[in-house]
Amino acid sequence: MRRTQALAIVLAVALFTISFAKPESRSEEKVNKLDNDNLLLGNPSSANSSSIYNYFLDRKYYVMSYNAPKNIPNWVSWHLDAQDIGTADRQNDFRSDSSLPSYWYKVSNASYSGTGFDRGHNCPSADRTNSIEANSSTFLMTNMIPQAPNLNRRTWANLEDYTRDLIRIGYEAYIVMGSYGNGGIGTNGYKTQIDHGRIRVPSNLWKVIVIIPHGNNDLKRINASTRVIAINTPNSNGASSNWRLYCTTVDAIEKATGYDLLSNLPYDIQRVLESRRDAN
Ligand code: MN
Ligand code: MN
């Protein structure tokens, strides 16, 4: 009896020691920690802190690759679920991003005035209403691109509303929005730059939305049947209000941008999801 008890104690101590000595072996926990991360599905352009063309910024409620010479983001990535949607009012506090390196140009609220282009959010205001802080973060000018007003207020607003409707009925989503190219048509006609040549007007705006039922272990739950919506719109005031007309494949967006989207998913799953056009 004594021997059995002693053995049990030795075993218990050994297990206790092992479980604390090897925290890295508990990989499930690591996956859980990354769940809902704004960059869970991967960094599309390997954005980093050394390239001014592809500069990584973490603004807590979304992350991005910022292009300093163009003064717009290349892409912005965020996660969206029911917890992000609350009762905070739209803050409308468009402002410079003072956290950029001190010697960089800071786009201001006034930079877009009279240009014929909206201050187009990448991560939308209405996707971040859980707190005033969260909503206010979307009004940093680093989250904006010059976007044709009709495209912003109709086409893109409709897709954003559609996505939040899916969230309200029990889904969560991983979203990346980006832009590329040169020149768009706003209410004052075609422009390639605004703000005395400092801000590039992109020709195309794209978005990729990966939609899964709300739950845990998201990376493992994304499979070959997961719904992915991908759109690519011209930055034109004459664009249709129907976002479905602009549905494309992730492969086409990767080809146009040179990025690798969904790069944290197994290759076989990327191949299937990226070549499929959503039927809506
Ligand atoms: Mn691909
Ligand atoms: Mn990919």
Short mmCIF file of C-alpha atoms and ligand atoms in Angstrom, two decimals:
data_model
loop_
_atom_site.label_atom_id
_atom_site.label_comp_id
_atom_site.label_asym_id
_atom_site.label_seq_id
_atom_site.Cartn_x
_atom_site.Cartn_y
_atom_site.Cartn_z
CA MET A 1 0.00 0.00 0.00
CA ARG A 2 2.74 2.43 1.01
CA ARG A 3 4.72 1.51 -2.08
CA THR A 4 1.72 2.13 -4.35
CA GLN A 5 1.11 5.51 -2.73
CA ALA A 6 4.76 6.47 -3.08
CA LEU A 7 4.69 5.43 -6.72
CA ALA A 8 1.56 7.46 -7.30
CA ILE A 9 3.21 10.53 -5.78
CA VAL A 10 6.34 10.06 -7.88
CA LEU A 11 4.19 9.72 -11.01
CA ALA A 12 2.16 12.79 -10.14
CA VAL A 13 5.30 14.87 -9.58
CA ALA A 14 6.78 13.61 -12.83
CA LEU A 15 3.64 14.47 -14.83
CA PHE A 16 3.46 17.87 -13.17
CA THR A 17 7.10 18.57 -14.05
CA ILE A 18 6.72 17.41 -17.65
CA SER A 19 3.61 19.50 -18.23
CA PHE A 20 5.44 22.64 -17.12
CA ALA A 21 8.80 21.84 -18.65
CA LYS A 22 7.39 21.33 -22.15
CA PRO A 23 4.72 23.96 -22.79
CA GLU A 24 5.71 23.98 -26.46
CA SER A 25 4.33 20.46 -26.86
CA ARG A 26 0.81 21.69 -26.21
CA SER A 27 0.24 22.82 -29.78
CA GLU A 28 -3.55 22.82 -29.50
CA GLU A 29 -3.26 25.70 -27.09
CA LYS A 30 -1.16 27.68 -29.55
CA VAL A 31 -3.80 27.21 -32.24
CA ASN A 32 -6.46 28.42 -29.82
CA LYS A 33 -4.49 31.54 -29.04
CA LEU A 34 -4.23 32.41 -32.70
CA ASP A 35 -7.96 31.89 -33.28
CA ASN A 36 -9.66 35.08 -34.50
CA ASP A 37 -6.30 36.74 -35.10
CA ASN A 38 -6.54 39.43 -37.78
CA LEU A 39 -3.74 37.69 -39.68
CA LEU A 40 -4.65 34.05 -39.00
CA LEU A 41 -4.84 33.13 -42.69
CA GLY A 42 -1.44 34.62 -43.50
CA ASN A 43 0.49 37.79 -44.42
CA PRO A 44 -0.26 38.11 -48.17
CA SER A 45 2.82 40.16 -49.12
CA SER A 46 5.16 39.21 -46.26
CA ALA A 47 4.77 42.79 -45.01
CA ASN A 48 7.58 43.72 -42.63
CA SER A 49 9.17 46.59 -40.72
CA SER A 50 11.99 47.24 -43.19
CA SER A 51 10.24 47.96 -46.51
CA ILE A 52 8.64 51.37 -47.07
CA TYR A 53 6.66 49.79 -49.95
CA ASN A 54 5.33 46.91 -47.86
CA TYR A 55 5.41 48.17 -44.28
CA PHE A 56 3.64 46.09 -41.64
CA LEU A 57 1.32 47.98 -39.29
CA ASP A 58 -0.70 46.43 -36.47
CA ARG A 59 -3.48 48.78 -35.45
CA LYS A 60 -4.94 46.23 -32.98
CA TYR A 61 -8.37 46.07 -34.63
CA TYR A 62 -6.85 45.34 -38.06
CA VAL A 63 -3.40 44.86 -39.57
CA MET A 64 -2.03 46.07 -42.87
CA SER A 65 0.74 46.46 -45.39
CA TYR A 66 1.25 50.20 -45.86
CA ASN A 67 2.82 51.71 -48.96
CA ALA A 68 4.61 54.89 -47.88
CA PRO A 69 5.46 56.24 -51.38
CA LYS A 70 1.79 55.81 -52.39
CA ASN A 71 0.44 56.91 -48.97
CA ILE A 72 -2.24 54.19 -49.02
CA PRO A 73 -2.38 50.62 -47.68
CA ASN A 74 -1.59 47.77 -50.07
CA TRP A 75 -4.02 45.59 -48.12
CA VAL A 76 -5.79 45.48 -44.75
CA SER A 77 -6.71 42.24 -42.97
CA TRP A 78 -9.15 41.62 -40.14
CA HIS A 79 -11.38 39.04 -38.46
CA LEU A 80 -15.08 39.66 -37.98
CA ASP A 81 -17.52 37.95 -35.65
CA ALA A 82 -20.55 38.87 -33.56
CA GLN A 83 -18.34 40.25 -30.76
CA ASP A 84 -17.08 42.99 -33.07
CA ILE A 85 -20.57 44.32 -33.65
CA GLY A 86 -21.95 46.44 -30.83
CA THR A 87 -23.57 49.77 -30.18
CA ALA A 88 -20.70 52.26 -30.52
CA ASP A 89 -21.62 55.23 -32.70
CA ARG A 90 -19.74 56.03 -35.88
CA GLN A 91 -16.96 58.27 -34.55
CA ASN A 92 -16.11 60.07 -37.83
CA ASP A 93 -12.79 61.16 -36.32
CA PHE A 94 -10.79 60.94 -39.55
CA ARG A 95 -7.21 61.78 -38.56
CA SER A 96 -3.53 61.34 -39.33
CA ASP A 97 -1.85 58.18 -38.14
CA SER A 98 0.71 59.68 -35.78
CA SER A 99 2.29 56.28 -35.10
CA LEU A 100 3.95 56.20 -38.53
CA PRO A 101 7.73 56.77 -38.55
CA SER A 102 8.27 60.44 -37.70
CA TYR A 103 9.86 61.44 -41.01
CA TRP A 104 7.06 59.94 -43.15
CA TYR A 105 4.34 62.06 -44.74
CA LYS A 106 1.08 61.83 -42.75
CA VAL A 107 -2.12 61.87 -44.77
CA SER A 108 -4.66 64.14 -43.04
CA ASN A 109 -8.41 64.51 -43.09
CA ALA A 110 -8.01 67.48 -45.44
CA SER A 111 -5.87 65.54 -47.93
CA TYR A 112 -8.98 64.21 -49.72
CA SER A 113 -11.01 67.47 -49.68
CA GLY A 114 -12.40 68.51 -53.04
CA THR A 115 -10.73 65.62 -54.88
CA GLY A 116 -13.92 63.85 -55.98
CA PHE A 117 -12.93 60.75 -54.03
CA ASP A 118 -14.22 59.44 -50.71
CA ARG A 119 -11.97 58.60 -47.79
CA GLY A 120 -12.72 54.92 -48.41
CA HIS A 121 -12.26 52.69 -45.39
CA ASN A 122 -10.53 49.36 -45.90
CA CYS A 123 -11.61 47.91 -42.54
CA PRO A 124 -15.14 49.40 -42.38
CA SER A 125 -16.39 51.51 -39.50
CA ALA A 126 -19.45 49.29 -39.09
CA ASP A 127 -17.25 46.17 -38.65
CA ARG A 128 -15.83 47.71 -35.46
CA THR A 129 -18.63 48.92 -33.19
CA ASN A 130 -17.86 46.91 -30.05
CA SER A 131 -16.24 49.97 -28.42
CA ILE A 132 -15.57 53.63 -29.15
CA GLU A 133 -11.84 52.83 -29.29
CA ALA A 134 -12.38 50.06 -31.86
CA ASN A 135 -14.59 52.24 -34.05
CA SER A 136 -12.27 55.23 -33.79
CA SER A 137 -9.33 53.09 -34.92
CA THR A 138 -10.95 52.62 -38.34
CA PHE A 139 -10.79 56.40 -38.94
CA LEU A 140 -6.99 56.54 -39.04
CA MET A 141 -6.07 57.83 -42.50
CA THR A 142 -3.72 54.86 -42.98
CA ASN A 143 -6.92 52.76 -43.30
CA MET A 144 -8.17 54.89 -46.25
CA ILE A 145 -7.88 54.84 -50.01
CA PRO A 146 -9.27 57.35 -52.53
CA GLN A 147 -12.46 55.52 -53.52
CA ALA A 148 -15.04 56.58 -56.10
CA PRO A 149 -18.07 57.76 -54.04
CA ASN A 150 -20.70 55.61 -55.76
CA LEU A 151 -18.47 52.56 -55.44
CA ASN A 152 -17.92 53.24 -51.74
CA ARG A 153 -21.50 54.08 -50.82
CA ARG A 154 -23.30 51.51 -52.99
CA THR A 155 -21.25 48.55 -54.28
CA TRP A 156 -18.89 48.13 -51.34
CA ALA A 157 -21.43 49.19 -48.72
CA ASN A 158 -23.78 46.49 -50.05
CA LEU A 159 -21.12 43.78 -49.77
CA GLU A 160 -20.18 44.96 -46.26
CA ASP A 161 -23.84 44.85 -45.20
CA TYR A 162 -24.21 41.39 -46.73
CA THR A 163 -21.17 40.16 -44.78
CA ARG A 164 -22.45 41.53 -41.47
CA ASP A 165 -25.80 39.86 -42.13
CA LEU A 166 -23.93 36.53 -42.33
CA ILE A 167 -22.22 37.32 -39.02
CA ARG A 168 -25.58 38.02 -37.40
CA ILE A 169 -26.92 34.60 -38.39
CA GLY A 170 -23.99 32.70 -36.87
CA TYR A 171 -20.93 32.96 -39.09
CA GLU A 172 -17.51 34.47 -38.61
CA ALA A 173 -15.22 35.77 -41.36
CA TYR A 174 -11.59 36.40 -42.21
CA ILE A 175 -11.38 39.39 -44.55
CA VAL A 176 -8.66 41.04 -46.61
CA MET A 177 -9.24 44.18 -48.67
CA GLY A 178 -6.63 45.66 -50.96
CA SER A 179 -6.05 47.88 -53.96
CA TYR A 180 -3.62 48.16 -56.84
CA GLY A 181 -3.04 49.91 -60.15
CA ASN A 182 -3.04 53.51 -61.19
CA GLY A 183 -5.97 55.86 -61.77
CA GLY A 184 -9.66 56.00 -60.89
CA ILE A 185 -12.77 57.97 -61.85
CA GLY A 186 -14.32 60.03 -59.06
CA THR A 187 -16.95 62.77 -59.22
CA ASN A 188 -14.39 65.20 -60.72
CA GLY A 189 -13.23 62.76 -63.38
CA TYR A 190 -10.14 60.62 -63.86
CA LYS A 191 -7.20 61.11 -61.51
CA THR A 192 -4.05 59.13 -60.84
CA GLN A 193 -3.05 61.11 -57.74
CA ILE A 194 -4.52 63.52 -55.20
CA ASP A 195 -3.10 65.71 -52.41
CA HIS A 196 -0.55 67.44 -54.72
CA GLY A 197 0.67 64.11 -56.04
CA ARG A 198 1.26 62.54 -52.65
CA ILE A 199 -1.58 60.00 -52.63
CA ARG A 200 -1.98 57.36 -55.33
CA VAL A 201 -5.49 56.71 -56.69
CA PRO A 202 -5.72 52.94 -57.30
CA SER A 203 -7.45 51.54 -60.38
CA ASN A 204 -8.79 48.39 -58.69
CA LEU A 205 -10.14 47.45 -55.28
CA TRP A 206 -10.41 43.80 -54.22
CA LYS A 207 -11.65 41.82 -51.27
CA VAL A 208 -11.47 38.21 -50.14
CA ILE A 209 -13.89 36.93 -47.48
CA VAL A 210 -13.54 33.46 -45.93
CA ILE A 211 -16.77 32.50 -44.17
CA ILE A 212 -17.13 29.73 -41.56
CA PRO A 213 -19.72 28.89 -38.91
CA HIS A 214 -18.83 30.57 -35.62
CA GLY A 215 -16.58 28.31 -33.51
CA ASN A 216 -13.04 27.43 -32.44
CA ASN A 217 -9.92 26.04 -34.14
CA ASP A 218 -10.68 28.09 -37.23
CA LEU A 219 -7.62 27.09 -39.26
CA LYS A 220 -8.55 23.42 -38.94
CA ARG A 221 -12.21 24.00 -39.79
CA ILE A 222 -11.51 25.71 -43.12
CA ASN A 223 -11.77 22.97 -45.74
CA ALA A 224 -12.41 22.46 -49.45
CA SER A 225 -16.13 23.25 -49.02
CA THR A 226 -15.60 26.55 -47.19
CA ARG A 227 -17.30 29.51 -48.82
CA VAL A 228 -14.96 32.20 -50.13
CA ILE A 229 -16.21 35.43 -51.73
CA ALA A 230 -13.67 37.30 -53.87
CA ILE A 231 -14.42 40.54 -55.73
CA ASN A 232 -12.37 42.91 -57.85
CA THR A 233 -13.98 46.23 -58.81
CA PRO A 234 -12.79 49.11 -60.97
CA ASN A 235 -12.35 52.32 -58.95
CA SER A 236 -15.00 54.07 -60.97
CA ASN A 237 -18.03 56.15 -60.11
CA GLY A 238 -19.83 54.37 -62.95
CA ALA A 239 -19.51 50.95 -61.30
CA SER A 240 -22.66 48.92 -60.73
CA SER A 241 -24.13 48.86 -57.23
CA ASN A 242 -24.34 45.05 -57.55
CA TRP A 243 -21.15 43.59 -56.05
CA ARG A 244 -22.03 40.16 -57.43
CA LEU A 245 -21.13 41.37 -60.91
CA TYR A 246 -17.52 41.70 -59.73
CA CYS A 247 -17.06 38.23 -58.26
CA THR A 248 -13.81 36.61 -59.27
CA THR A 249 -11.37 34.00 -57.95
CA VAL A 250 -8.62 34.38 -55.37
CA ASP A 251 -6.26 33.02 -58.03
CA ALA A 252 -7.12 35.98 -60.29
CA ILE A 253 -6.43 38.44 -57.46
CA GLU A 254 -3.14 36.71 -56.64
CA LYS A 255 -2.16 36.95 -60.31
CA ALA A 256 -3.03 40.66 -60.47
CA THR A 257 -1.25 41.58 -57.22
CA GLY A 258 1.58 39.06 -56.89
CA TYR A 259 0.40 38.23 -53.36
CA ASP A 260 -0.15 34.81 -51.81
CA LEU A 261 -3.53 34.94 -50.09
CA LEU A 262 -4.72 32.34 -47.55
CA SER A 263 -1.08 31.23 -47.30
CA ASN A 264 -1.50 29.67 -43.83
CA LEU A 265 -3.95 27.11 -45.22
CA PRO A 266 -2.65 23.75 -46.48
CA TYR A 267 -1.70 23.99 -50.14
CA ASP A 268 -4.35 21.50 -51.30
CA ILE A 269 -7.09 23.55 -49.66
CA GLN A 270 -5.74 26.81 -51.07
CA ARG A 271 -5.75 25.29 -54.53
CA VAL A 272 -9.44 24.34 -54.32
CA LEU A 273 -10.70 27.50 -52.59
CA GLU A 274 -8.66 29.89 -54.71
CA SER A 275 -9.82 28.55 -58.05
CA ARG A 276 -13.54 28.55 -57.20
CA ARG A 277 -15.79 31.49 -58.01
CA ASP A 278 -18.55 31.98 -55.44
CA ALA A 279 -22.02 31.35 -56.82
CA ASN A 280 -23.72 33.78 -54.33
MN MN B 1 -3.45 30.47 -55.92
MN MN B 2 -2.72 31.55 -51.75
#
